[in-house]
Amino acid sequence: MHQNTLTDDLKLPEKANLNRPLLIVGVIGLLISAVGLFTNTQQFFFSYLVSFTFVASISLGALFWVMLQFVTRSNWSVVFRRIPETLAANLYLLPILFIPLLFGLEYLYEWLDPTMIAEDELTQHKQPYLNATFFVIRNIIYFSVWSFLGYKIYKNSTEMDESADWDIDVKQRTYSAPGLLLFAFTVAFASFDWLMSLDSHWFSTMFGVYFFAMSFQAILAVVILLCLYLQKQGILLNTIKMVHINDLGILLFGFTVFYAYIAFSQFFLIYYANIPEETMWYYYRLQGTWSFFTYLFLIGRFIIPFILLLGKRAKTNRTLLTVISIGLIVLHFIELHWIAMPVLHDNFSFHWLDVATIIGLTCIVLGLFFRQFGKNNMVPKNDPLVLESLNKH
């Protein structure tokens, strides 16, 4: 017999709302990391950049996920769609968290060093793009686009909970279709600005897609963990079913392959072309202790999850999905670290500031997620496709 109504309590119980402890830990983490601003300034800004990019990539992955569901009118994901909707709704937080980086641009980006510019012809040619003013303007555009899309889509979704006006569903697609196009351009250029330009000589036309592939694999792991957390607390047991978890596992498996394909394609094309400005980036990451992590990503982000998720039963095994998802999220952070830190360190280095900043920023973002998640229904109860999602089998 098919379930045709929502029978679970749709409000997050206070006992499962982690917003207060997460926010407290987040504030403590940021206060501790602020000490590093005065004791090791350059390390602080590099650590903060990696941690900021990590939390940004999760929220941006959530925004893409939600817009994709609306454009394709996917019914299977409706019962847990409020999770990525809420993560995307907090994109307004990114420009606030980005402000500290504006005070450390000269510590991060060599293309702001007058001496380096005067001696390097290639960097001189890139000055119309790589300059502080245009950098700030571009980021204002990125954050404006993302904040607007995240806020508007979330606001429309929660309004439909109250009004049951299905015309709002049409509005969601109206925002999401052009939003996907804007997302593609802004995320690609943001990844160029934040990470690729750390080495002003290096360039890769695939880097934006590479950053997206990393981020989308990570957001799938985050959504799986949050769904499993809710169910472990006895929440939405009749709403989010194993068939939904199974479908998330299938997507995680698929985008694990996609991530590996994009990461290898970028490496292979650069290796085959053998252009010095391109190959040196990989050269440094295949030397010394950095090389260990290069192979770790191949094994940990592709081979192991690929093999473990290959079987049908694996995608409904809660313990296995939990372990794989946690592993992928940790490796996602380490890979961002691997992208940025060789600019600062010849060999692998994990500073206490890396720990303080990632704990601080992640807990702040998660704390605000739970705070917002607890304000509205956990499921879009009046969505036109919610019954189809409930009856999926």
PDB file of C-alpha atoms in Angstrom, residues 71-371:
ATOM      1  CA  VAL A  71      14.904  22.346 -13.952  1.00  0.00           C
ATOM      2  CA  THR A  72      14.526  18.594 -14.447  1.00  0.00           C
ATOM      3  CA  ARG A  73      11.373  18.446 -12.276  1.00  0.00           C
ATOM      4  CA  SER A  74      12.857  15.532 -10.347  1.00  0.00           C
ATOM      5  CA  ASN A  75      10.347  13.960  -8.002  1.00  0.00           C
ATOM      6  CA  TRP A  76      12.551  11.442  -6.214  1.00  0.00           C
ATOM      7  CA  SER A  77      14.556  14.044  -4.279  1.00  0.00           C
ATOM      8  CA  VAL A  78      11.700  16.210  -2.973  1.00  0.00           C
ATOM      9  CA  VAL A  79      11.545  14.574   0.465  1.00  0.00           C
ATOM     10  CA  PHE A  80      15.103  15.587   1.339  1.00  0.00           C
ATOM     11  CA  ARG A  81      15.488  18.599  -0.964  1.00  0.00           C
ATOM     12  CA  ARG A  82      15.064  21.034   1.933  1.00  0.00           C
ATOM     13  CA  ILE A  83      18.530  19.980   3.168  1.00  0.00           C
ATOM     14  CA  PRO A  84      20.478  21.326   0.151  1.00  0.00           C
ATOM     15  CA  GLU A  85      17.983  24.201  -0.124  1.00  0.00           C
ATOM     16  CA  THR A  86      18.937  25.321   3.374  1.00  0.00           C
ATOM     17  CA  LEU A  87      22.653  24.925   2.694  1.00  0.00           C
ATOM     18  CA  ALA A  88      22.252  27.071  -0.429  1.00  0.00           C
ATOM     19  CA  ALA A  89      20.150  29.634   1.452  1.00  0.00           C
ATOM     20  CA  ASN A  90      23.166  30.421   3.628  1.00  0.00           C
ATOM     21  CA  LEU A  91      25.260  31.522   0.638  1.00  0.00           C
ATOM     22  CA  TYR A  92      24.752  35.094   1.854  1.00  0.00           C
ATOM     23  CA  LEU A  93      27.280  34.188   4.545  1.00  0.00           C
ATOM     24  CA  LEU A  94      30.120  33.694   2.042  1.00  0.00           C
ATOM     25  CA  PRO A  95      30.850  37.379   1.334  1.00  0.00           C
ATOM     26  CA  ILE A  96      31.016  37.999   5.087  1.00  0.00           C
ATOM     27  CA  LEU A  97      33.460  35.139   5.580  1.00  0.00           C
ATOM     28  CA  PHE A  98      35.442  36.321   2.555  1.00  0.00           C
ATOM     29  CA  ILE A  99      36.170  39.756   4.035  1.00  0.00           C
ATOM     30  CA  PRO A 100      39.272  38.660   6.043  1.00  0.00           C
ATOM     31  CA  LEU A 101      40.887  37.447   2.813  1.00  0.00           C
ATOM     32  CA  LEU A 102      40.652  40.937   1.329  1.00  0.00           C
ATOM     33  CA  PHE A 103      43.156  42.107   3.933  1.00  0.00           C
ATOM     34  CA  GLY A 104      45.630  39.402   2.972  1.00  0.00           C
ATOM     35  CA  LEU A 105      45.611  39.386  -0.808  1.00  0.00           C
ATOM     36  CA  GLU A 106      49.243  40.437  -0.984  1.00  0.00           C
ATOM     37  CA  TYR A 107      50.188  37.431   1.190  1.00  0.00           C
ATOM     38  CA  LEU A 108      48.354  35.042  -1.121  1.00  0.00           C
ATOM     39  CA  TYR A 109      48.758  36.205  -4.685  1.00  0.00           C
ATOM     40  CA  GLU A 110      52.150  36.822  -6.249  1.00  0.00           C
ATOM     41  CA  TRP A 111      50.585  38.904  -9.018  1.00  0.00           C
ATOM     42  CA  LEU A 112      50.195  41.698  -6.457  1.00  0.00           C
ATOM     43  CA  ASP A 113      53.956  41.822  -5.791  1.00  0.00           C
ATOM     44  CA  PRO A 114      55.392  44.855  -7.700  1.00  0.00           C
ATOM     45  CA  THR A 115      58.863  43.296  -7.786  1.00  0.00           C
ATOM     46  CA  MET A 116      57.573  40.073  -9.284  1.00  0.00           C
ATOM     47  CA  ILE A 117      55.473  41.951 -11.845  1.00  0.00           C
ATOM     48  CA  ALA A 118      58.423  44.074 -12.930  1.00  0.00           C
ATOM     49  CA  GLU A 119      60.581  40.997 -13.554  1.00  0.00           C
ATOM     50  CA  ASP A 120      57.990  38.643 -15.056  1.00  0.00           C
ATOM     51  CA  GLU A 121      56.722  39.302 -18.564  1.00  0.00           C
ATOM     52  CA  LEU A 122      53.953  36.677 -18.457  1.00  0.00           C
ATOM     53  CA  THR A 123      52.453  38.173 -15.288  1.00  0.00           C
ATOM     54  CA  GLN A 124      52.633  41.624 -16.887  1.00  0.00           C
ATOM     55  CA  HIS A 125      50.469  40.385 -19.765  1.00  0.00           C
ATOM     56  CA  LYS A 126      47.912  39.105 -17.240  1.00  0.00           C
ATOM     57  CA  GLN A 127      47.671  42.373 -15.289  1.00  0.00           C
ATOM     58  CA  PRO A 128      44.426  43.560 -16.978  1.00  0.00           C
ATOM     59  CA  TYR A 129      42.754  40.545 -15.316  1.00  0.00           C
ATOM     60  CA  LEU A 130      45.005  39.885 -12.334  1.00  0.00           C
ATOM     61  CA  ASN A 131      44.752  43.096 -10.356  1.00  0.00           C
ATOM     62  CA  ALA A 132      43.216  43.809  -6.958  1.00  0.00           C
ATOM     63  CA  THR A 133      40.415  46.107  -8.139  1.00  0.00           C
ATOM     64  CA  PHE A 134      39.074  43.747 -10.795  1.00  0.00           C
ATOM     65  CA  PHE A 135      39.527  40.799  -8.409  1.00  0.00           C
ATOM     66  CA  VAL A 136      37.253  42.464  -5.822  1.00  0.00           C
ATOM     67  CA  ILE A 137      34.687  43.490  -8.463  1.00  0.00           C
ATOM     68  CA  ARG A 138      34.501  39.937  -9.816  1.00  0.00           C
ATOM     69  CA  ASN A 139      33.978  38.484  -6.359  1.00  0.00           C
ATOM     70  CA  ILE A 140      31.215  40.983  -5.621  1.00  0.00           C
ATOM     71  CA  ILE A 141      29.480  39.722  -8.761  1.00  0.00           C
ATOM     72  CA  TYR A 142      29.970  36.070  -7.770  1.00  0.00           C
ATOM     73  CA  PHE A 143      28.597  36.525  -4.265  1.00  0.00           C
ATOM     74  CA  SER A 144      25.675  38.648  -5.471  1.00  0.00           C
ATOM     75  CA  VAL A 145      24.585  36.009  -7.978  1.00  0.00           C
ATOM     76  CA  TRP A 146      24.940  33.107  -5.543  1.00  0.00           C
ATOM     77  CA  SER A 147      23.298  34.880  -2.608  1.00  0.00           C
ATOM     78  CA  PHE A 148      20.339  35.975  -4.719  1.00  0.00           C
ATOM     79  CA  LEU A 149      19.745  32.518  -6.198  1.00  0.00           C
ATOM     80  CA  GLY A 150      20.146  30.717  -2.870  1.00  0.00           C
ATOM     81  CA  TYR A 151      17.876  33.135  -1.011  1.00  0.00           C
ATOM     82  CA  LYS A 152      15.185  33.332  -3.709  1.00  0.00           C
ATOM     83  CA  ILE A 153      14.885  29.598  -4.270  1.00  0.00           C
ATOM     84  CA  TYR A 154      14.728  28.874  -0.543  1.00  0.00           C
ATOM     85  CA  LYS A 155      12.221  31.677   0.066  1.00  0.00           C
ATOM     86  CA  ASN A 156       9.941  30.433  -2.729  1.00  0.00           C
ATOM     87  CA  SER A 157      10.124  26.876  -1.459  1.00  0.00           C
ATOM     88  CA  THR A 158       9.159  27.803   2.102  1.00  0.00           C
ATOM     89  CA  GLU A 159       6.397  30.104   0.844  1.00  0.00           C
ATOM     90  CA  MET A 160       4.884  27.169  -1.025  1.00  0.00           C
ATOM     91  CA  ASP A 161       4.729  25.312   2.318  1.00  0.00           C
ATOM     92  CA  GLU A 162       2.260  27.917   3.531  1.00  0.00           C
ATOM     93  CA  SER A 163       0.380  28.936   0.391  1.00  0.00           C
ATOM     94  CA  ALA A 164       0.287  25.630  -1.526  1.00  0.00           C
ATOM     95  CA  ASP A 165       0.512  27.787  -4.651  1.00  0.00           C
ATOM     96  CA  TRP A 166       1.907  25.539  -7.371  1.00  0.00           C
ATOM     97  CA  ASP A 167       2.628  28.533  -9.583  1.00  0.00           C
ATOM     98  CA  ILE A 168       5.671  29.018  -7.369  1.00  0.00           C
ATOM     99  CA  ASP A 169       7.040  25.774  -8.793  1.00  0.00           C
ATOM    100  CA  VAL A 170       7.077  27.436 -12.208  1.00  0.00           C
ATOM    101  CA  LYS A 171       8.932  30.413 -10.711  1.00  0.00           C
ATOM    102  CA  GLN A 172      11.532  28.055  -9.301  1.00  0.00           C
ATOM    103  CA  ARG A 173      12.323  26.780 -12.778  1.00  0.00           C
ATOM    104  CA  THR A 174      12.333  30.361 -14.078  1.00  0.00           C
ATOM    105  CA  TYR A 175      15.109  31.194 -11.627  1.00  0.00           C
ATOM    106  CA  SER A 176      16.934  27.868 -11.877  1.00  0.00           C
ATOM    107  CA  ALA A 177      17.322  27.590 -15.666  1.00  0.00           C
ATOM    108  CA  PRO A 178      19.316  30.815 -16.172  1.00  0.00           C
ATOM    109  CA  GLY A 179      20.737  30.282 -12.690  1.00  0.00           C
ATOM    110  CA  LEU A 180      22.536  27.137 -13.870  1.00  0.00           C
ATOM    111  CA  LEU A 181      24.183  29.108 -16.673  1.00  0.00           C
ATOM    112  CA  LEU A 182      25.246  31.876 -14.287  1.00  0.00           C
ATOM    113  CA  PHE A 183      26.426  29.244 -11.834  1.00  0.00           C
ATOM    114  CA  ALA A 184      28.679  27.637 -14.450  1.00  0.00           C
ATOM    115  CA  PHE A 185      30.437  30.890 -15.321  1.00  0.00           C
ATOM    116  CA  THR A 186      30.712  32.324 -11.807  1.00  0.00           C
ATOM    117  CA  VAL A 187      31.964  29.130 -10.151  1.00  0.00           C
ATOM    118  CA  ALA A 188      34.528  28.549 -12.898  1.00  0.00           C
ATOM    119  CA  PHE A 189      35.906  32.080 -12.613  1.00  0.00           C
ATOM    120  CA  ALA A 190      35.791  31.997  -8.816  1.00  0.00           C
ATOM    121  CA  SER A 191      37.897  28.838  -8.823  1.00  0.00           C
ATOM    122  CA  PHE A 192      40.337  30.567 -11.179  1.00  0.00           C
ATOM    123  CA  ASP A 193      40.547  33.590  -8.868  1.00  0.00           C
ATOM    124  CA  TRP A 194      40.736  31.825  -5.514  1.00  0.00           C
ATOM    125  CA  LEU A 195      42.951  28.855  -6.338  1.00  0.00           C
ATOM    126  CA  MET A 196      44.379  28.797  -9.854  1.00  0.00           C
ATOM    127  CA  SER A 197      45.786  32.330  -9.669  1.00  0.00           C
ATOM    128  CA  LEU A 198      47.877  31.394  -6.611  1.00  0.00           C
ATOM    129  CA  ASP A 199      50.400  30.416  -9.271  1.00  0.00           C
ATOM    130  CA  SER A 200      50.081  33.204 -11.808  1.00  0.00           C
ATOM    131  CA  HIS A 201      51.962  31.235 -14.471  1.00  0.00           C
ATOM    132  CA  TRP A 202      49.689  28.201 -14.343  1.00  0.00           C
ATOM    133  CA  PHE A 203      46.494  27.889 -16.319  1.00  0.00           C
ATOM    134  CA  SER A 204      44.058  25.099 -17.075  1.00  0.00           C
ATOM    135  CA  THR A 205      40.851  25.506 -19.036  1.00  0.00           C
ATOM    136  CA  MET A 206      39.489  22.462 -17.176  1.00  0.00           C
ATOM    137  CA  PHE A 207      40.107  23.780 -13.675  1.00  0.00           C
ATOM    138  CA  GLY A 208      36.573  25.166 -13.255  1.00  0.00           C
ATOM    139  CA  VAL A 209      35.050  21.793 -14.167  1.00  0.00           C
ATOM    140  CA  TYR A 210      37.581  20.059 -11.912  1.00  0.00           C
ATOM    141  CA  PHE A 211      36.572  22.274  -8.980  1.00  0.00           C
ATOM    142  CA  PHE A 212      32.888  21.613  -9.728  1.00  0.00           C
ATOM    143  CA  ALA A 213      33.433  17.835  -9.900  1.00  0.00           C
ATOM    144  CA  MET A 214      35.176  17.894  -6.519  1.00  0.00           C
ATOM    145  CA  SER A 215      32.437  20.029  -4.999  1.00  0.00           C
ATOM    146  CA  PHE A 216      29.501  18.018  -6.303  1.00  0.00           C
ATOM    147  CA  GLN A 217      30.968  14.746  -5.091  1.00  0.00           C
ATOM    148  CA  ALA A 218      31.412  16.372  -1.684  1.00  0.00           C
ATOM    149  CA  ILE A 219      27.868  17.785  -1.466  1.00  0.00           C
ATOM    150  CA  LEU A 220      26.385  14.362  -2.239  1.00  0.00           C
ATOM    151  CA  ALA A 221      28.379  12.961   0.681  1.00  0.00           C
ATOM    152  CA  VAL A 222      27.174  15.810   2.933  1.00  0.00           C
ATOM    153  CA  VAL A 223      23.501  15.276   2.007  1.00  0.00           C
ATOM    154  CA  ILE A 224      23.836  11.536   2.645  1.00  0.00           C
ATOM    155  CA  LEU A 225      25.347  12.163   6.086  1.00  0.00           C
ATOM    156  CA  LEU A 226      22.640  14.675   7.035  1.00  0.00           C
ATOM    157  CA  CYS A 227      19.868  12.305   5.904  1.00  0.00           C
ATOM    158  CA  LEU A 228      21.418   9.457   7.893  1.00  0.00           C
ATOM    159  CA  TYR A 229      21.856  11.748  10.910  1.00  0.00           C
ATOM    160  CA  LEU A 230      18.169  12.682  10.881  1.00  0.00           C
ATOM    161  CA  GLN A 231      17.106   9.064  10.608  1.00  0.00           C
ATOM    162  CA  LYS A 232      19.459   8.023  13.401  1.00  0.00           C
ATOM    163  CA  GLN A 233      17.652  10.593  15.566  1.00  0.00           C
ATOM    164  CA  GLY A 234      14.342   8.957  14.624  1.00  0.00           C
ATOM    165  CA  ILE A 235      13.366  11.845  12.321  1.00  0.00           C
ATOM    166  CA  LEU A 236      11.542  11.506   8.941  1.00  0.00           C
ATOM    167  CA  LEU A 237      11.688   7.706   9.120  1.00  0.00           C
ATOM    168  CA  ASN A 238       8.477   7.384   7.064  1.00  0.00           C
ATOM    169  CA  THR A 239       9.462  10.150   4.655  1.00  0.00           C
ATOM    170  CA  ILE A 240      13.097   9.602   3.670  1.00  0.00           C
ATOM    171  CA  LYS A 241      13.161   5.914   2.789  1.00  0.00           C
ATOM    172  CA  MET A 242      15.939   3.556   1.843  1.00  0.00           C
ATOM    173  CA  VAL A 243      15.006   3.964  -1.809  1.00  0.00           C
ATOM    174  CA  HIS A 244      15.978   7.627  -1.539  1.00  0.00           C
ATOM    175  CA  ILE A 245      19.237   6.772   0.225  1.00  0.00           C
ATOM    176  CA  ASN A 246      19.884   4.187  -2.480  1.00  0.00           C
ATOM    177  CA  ASP A 247      19.427   6.799  -5.204  1.00  0.00           C
ATOM    178  CA  LEU A 248      21.811   9.148  -3.411  1.00  0.00           C
ATOM    179  CA  GLY A 249      24.316   6.291  -3.243  1.00  0.00           C
ATOM    180  CA  ILE A 250      23.927   5.704  -6.983  1.00  0.00           C
ATOM    181  CA  LEU A 251      24.581   9.391  -7.665  1.00  0.00           C
ATOM    182  CA  LEU A 252      27.593   9.373  -5.346  1.00  0.00           C
ATOM    183  CA  PHE A 253      28.951   6.390  -7.253  1.00  0.00           C
ATOM    184  CA  GLY A 254      28.333   8.116 -10.591  1.00  0.00           C
ATOM    185  CA  PHE A 255      29.937  11.390  -9.627  1.00  0.00           C
ATOM    186  CA  THR A 256      32.902   9.549  -8.124  1.00  0.00           C
ATOM    187  CA  VAL A 257      33.561   8.301 -11.652  1.00  0.00           C
ATOM    188  CA  PHE A 258      32.907  11.797 -13.040  1.00  0.00           C
ATOM    189  CA  TYR A 259      35.391  13.343 -10.605  1.00  0.00           C
ATOM    190  CA  ALA A 260      38.060  10.807 -11.579  1.00  0.00           C
ATOM    191  CA  TYR A 261      37.405  11.374 -15.279  1.00  0.00           C
ATOM    192  CA  ILE A 262      37.763  15.162 -14.993  1.00  0.00           C
ATOM    193  CA  ALA A 263      40.794  15.030 -12.681  1.00  0.00           C
ATOM    194  CA  PHE A 264      42.601  12.570 -14.952  1.00  0.00           C
ATOM    195  CA  SER A 265      41.613  14.446 -18.113  1.00  0.00           C
ATOM    196  CA  GLN A 266      43.110  17.666 -16.769  1.00  0.00           C
ATOM    197  CA  PHE A 267      46.322  15.874 -15.803  1.00  0.00           C
ATOM    198  CA  PHE A 268      46.581  13.915 -19.059  1.00  0.00           C
ATOM    199  CA  LEU A 269      46.070  16.908 -21.345  1.00  0.00           C
ATOM    200  CA  ILE A 270      48.679  18.937 -19.487  1.00  0.00           C
ATOM    201  CA  TYR A 271      51.079  15.983 -19.459  1.00  0.00           C
ATOM    202  CA  TYR A 272      50.607  15.368 -23.191  1.00  0.00           C
ATOM    203  CA  ALA A 273      50.919  19.026 -24.216  1.00  0.00           C
ATOM    204  CA  ASN A 274      54.097  19.350 -22.108  1.00  0.00           C
ATOM    205  CA  ILE A 275      53.944  23.158 -21.870  1.00  0.00           C
ATOM    206  CA  PRO A 276      56.294  24.302 -19.054  1.00  0.00           C
ATOM    207  CA  GLU A 277      53.854  26.855 -17.589  1.00  0.00           C
ATOM    208  CA  GLU A 278      51.293  24.044 -17.206  1.00  0.00           C
ATOM    209  CA  THR A 279      53.413  21.030 -16.287  1.00  0.00           C
ATOM    210  CA  MET A 280      55.307  22.714 -13.437  1.00  0.00           C
ATOM    211  CA  TRP A 281      52.116  22.847 -11.371  1.00  0.00           C
ATOM    212  CA  TYR A 282      51.886  19.060 -11.393  1.00  0.00           C
ATOM    213  CA  TYR A 283      55.659  18.704 -11.108  1.00  0.00           C
ATOM    214  CA  TYR A 284      55.657  20.297  -7.645  1.00  0.00           C
ATOM    215  CA  ARG A 285      52.722  18.113  -6.559  1.00  0.00           C
ATOM    216  CA  LEU A 286      54.468  14.950  -7.697  1.00  0.00           C
ATOM    217  CA  GLN A 287      57.626  15.726  -5.717  1.00  0.00           C
ATOM    218  CA  GLY A 288      58.515  15.078  -2.091  1.00  0.00           C
ATOM    219  CA  THR A 289      55.756  14.332   0.388  1.00  0.00           C
ATOM    220  CA  TRP A 290      53.143  16.033  -1.813  1.00  0.00           C
ATOM    221  CA  SER A 291      53.294  13.038  -4.168  1.00  0.00           C
ATOM    222  CA  PHE A 292      51.807  10.782  -1.470  1.00  0.00           C
ATOM    223  CA  PHE A 293      48.620  12.833  -1.481  1.00  0.00           C
ATOM    224  CA  THR A 294      48.480  12.907  -5.270  1.00  0.00           C
ATOM    225  CA  TYR A 295      48.159   9.120  -5.250  1.00  0.00           C
ATOM    226  CA  LEU A 296      45.949   9.206  -2.155  1.00  0.00           C
ATOM    227  CA  PHE A 297      43.257  11.076  -4.093  1.00  0.00           C
ATOM    228  CA  LEU A 298      43.380   8.501  -6.879  1.00  0.00           C
ATOM    229  CA  ILE A 299      42.906   5.704  -4.369  1.00  0.00           C
ATOM    230  CA  GLY A 300      40.710   7.400  -1.750  1.00  0.00           C
ATOM    231  CA  ARG A 301      38.435   9.546  -3.928  1.00  0.00           C
ATOM    232  CA  PHE A 302      38.033   7.081  -6.781  1.00  0.00           C
ATOM    233  CA  ILE A 303      39.286   3.489  -6.509  1.00  0.00           C
ATOM    234  CA  ILE A 304      38.088   2.655  -2.984  1.00  0.00           C
ATOM    235  CA  PRO A 305      34.602   4.305  -3.182  1.00  0.00           C
ATOM    236  CA  PHE A 306      34.195   2.947  -6.728  1.00  0.00           C
ATOM    237  CA  ILE A 307      34.823  -0.637  -5.591  1.00  0.00           C
ATOM    238  CA  LEU A 308      32.834  -0.341  -2.355  1.00  0.00           C
ATOM    239  CA  LEU A 309      29.796   1.266  -4.015  1.00  0.00           C
ATOM    240  CA  LEU A 310      29.791  -1.039  -7.024  1.00  0.00           C
ATOM    241  CA  GLY A 311      27.374  -3.554  -5.484  1.00  0.00           C
ATOM    242  CA  LYS A 312      23.657  -2.864  -5.172  1.00  0.00           C
ATOM    243  CA  ARG A 313      23.474  -3.592  -1.442  1.00  0.00           C
ATOM    244  CA  ALA A 314      26.335  -1.230  -0.664  1.00  0.00           C
ATOM    245  CA  LYS A 315      24.201   1.765  -1.623  1.00  0.00           C
ATOM    246  CA  THR A 316      21.727   0.972   1.162  1.00  0.00           C
ATOM    247  CA  ASN A 317      24.296   0.032   3.800  1.00  0.00           C
ATOM    248  CA  ARG A 318      24.119   2.911   6.270  1.00  0.00           C
ATOM    249  CA  THR A 319      27.452   2.175   7.950  1.00  0.00           C
ATOM    250  CA  LEU A 320      29.301   1.852   4.667  1.00  0.00           C
ATOM    251  CA  LEU A 321      27.724   5.009   3.246  1.00  0.00           C
ATOM    252  CA  THR A 322      28.635   6.898   6.411  1.00  0.00           C
ATOM    253  CA  VAL A 323      32.278   5.815   6.310  1.00  0.00           C
ATOM    254  CA  ILE A 324      32.626   6.526   2.575  1.00  0.00           C
ATOM    255  CA  SER A 325      30.922   9.922   2.858  1.00  0.00           C
ATOM    256  CA  ILE A 326      33.092  11.040   5.781  1.00  0.00           C
ATOM    257  CA  GLY A 327      36.195   9.862   3.939  1.00  0.00           C
ATOM    258  CA  LEU A 328      35.262  11.757   0.769  1.00  0.00           C
ATOM    259  CA  ILE A 329      34.572  14.978   2.678  1.00  0.00           C
ATOM    260  CA  VAL A 330      37.910  14.760   4.511  1.00  0.00           C
ATOM    261  CA  LEU A 331      39.735  14.070   1.248  1.00  0.00           C
ATOM    262  CA  HIS A 332      37.909  16.965  -0.385  1.00  0.00           C
ATOM    263  CA  PHE A 333      39.417  19.320   2.185  1.00  0.00           C
ATOM    264  CA  ILE A 334      42.864  17.725   1.859  1.00  0.00           C
ATOM    265  CA  GLU A 335      42.725  18.058  -1.932  1.00  0.00           C
ATOM    266  CA  LEU A 336      41.965  21.766  -1.656  1.00  0.00           C
ATOM    267  CA  HIS A 337      44.921  21.950   0.740  1.00  0.00           C
ATOM    268  CA  TRP A 338      47.030  20.090  -1.872  1.00  0.00           C
ATOM    269  CA  ILE A 339      45.998  22.569  -4.561  1.00  0.00           C
ATOM    270  CA  ALA A 340      46.912  25.676  -2.566  1.00  0.00           C
ATOM    271  CA  MET A 341      49.699  24.872  -0.129  1.00  0.00           C
ATOM    272  CA  PRO A 342      52.584  23.880  -2.453  1.00  0.00           C
ATOM    273  CA  VAL A 343      52.749  27.587  -3.277  1.00  0.00           C
ATOM    274  CA  LEU A 344      53.791  28.138   0.349  1.00  0.00           C
ATOM    275  CA  HIS A 345      55.529  24.867   1.311  1.00  0.00           C
ATOM    276  CA  ASP A 346      57.898  22.659  -0.704  1.00  0.00           C
ATOM    277  CA  ASN A 347      56.731  19.574   1.211  1.00  0.00           C
ATOM    278  CA  PHE A 348      53.472  18.628   2.852  1.00  0.00           C
ATOM    279  CA  SER A 349      52.767  20.761   5.898  1.00  0.00           C
ATOM    280  CA  PHE A 350      49.704  20.691   8.108  1.00  0.00           C
ATOM    281  CA  HIS A 351      49.716  23.664  10.444  1.00  0.00           C
ATOM    282  CA  TRP A 352      47.540  24.113  13.540  1.00  0.00           C
ATOM    283  CA  LEU A 353      45.935  27.035  11.705  1.00  0.00           C
ATOM    284  CA  ASP A 354      44.624  24.588   9.117  1.00  0.00           C
ATOM    285  CA  VAL A 355      42.777  22.786  11.902  1.00  0.00           C
ATOM    286  CA  ALA A 356      41.538  25.942  13.641  1.00  0.00           C
ATOM    287  CA  THR A 357      40.205  27.591  10.479  1.00  0.00           C
ATOM    288  CA  ILE A 358      38.457  24.502   9.103  1.00  0.00           C
ATOM    289  CA  ILE A 359      36.799  23.782  12.459  1.00  0.00           C
ATOM    290  CA  GLY A 360      35.806  27.418  12.874  1.00  0.00           C
ATOM    291  CA  LEU A 361      34.325  27.972   9.418  1.00  0.00           C
ATOM    292  CA  THR A 362      32.713  24.537   9.073  1.00  0.00           C
ATOM    293  CA  CYS A 363      31.023  24.737  12.473  1.00  0.00           C
ATOM    294  CA  ILE A 364      29.762  28.271  11.777  1.00  0.00           C
ATOM    295  CA  VAL A 365      28.240  27.203   8.449  1.00  0.00           C
ATOM    296  CA  LEU A 366      26.751  24.001   9.879  1.00  0.00           C
ATOM    297  CA  GLY A 367      25.468  25.825  12.946  1.00  0.00           C
ATOM    298  CA  LEU A 368      23.657  28.369  10.776  1.00  0.00           C
ATOM    299  CA  PHE A 369      22.357  25.506   8.629  1.00  0.00           C
ATOM    300  CA  PHE A 370      20.727  23.806  11.625  1.00  0.00           C
ATOM    301  CA  ARG A 371      19.443  27.140  12.885  1.00  0.00           C
TER     302      ARG A 371
END
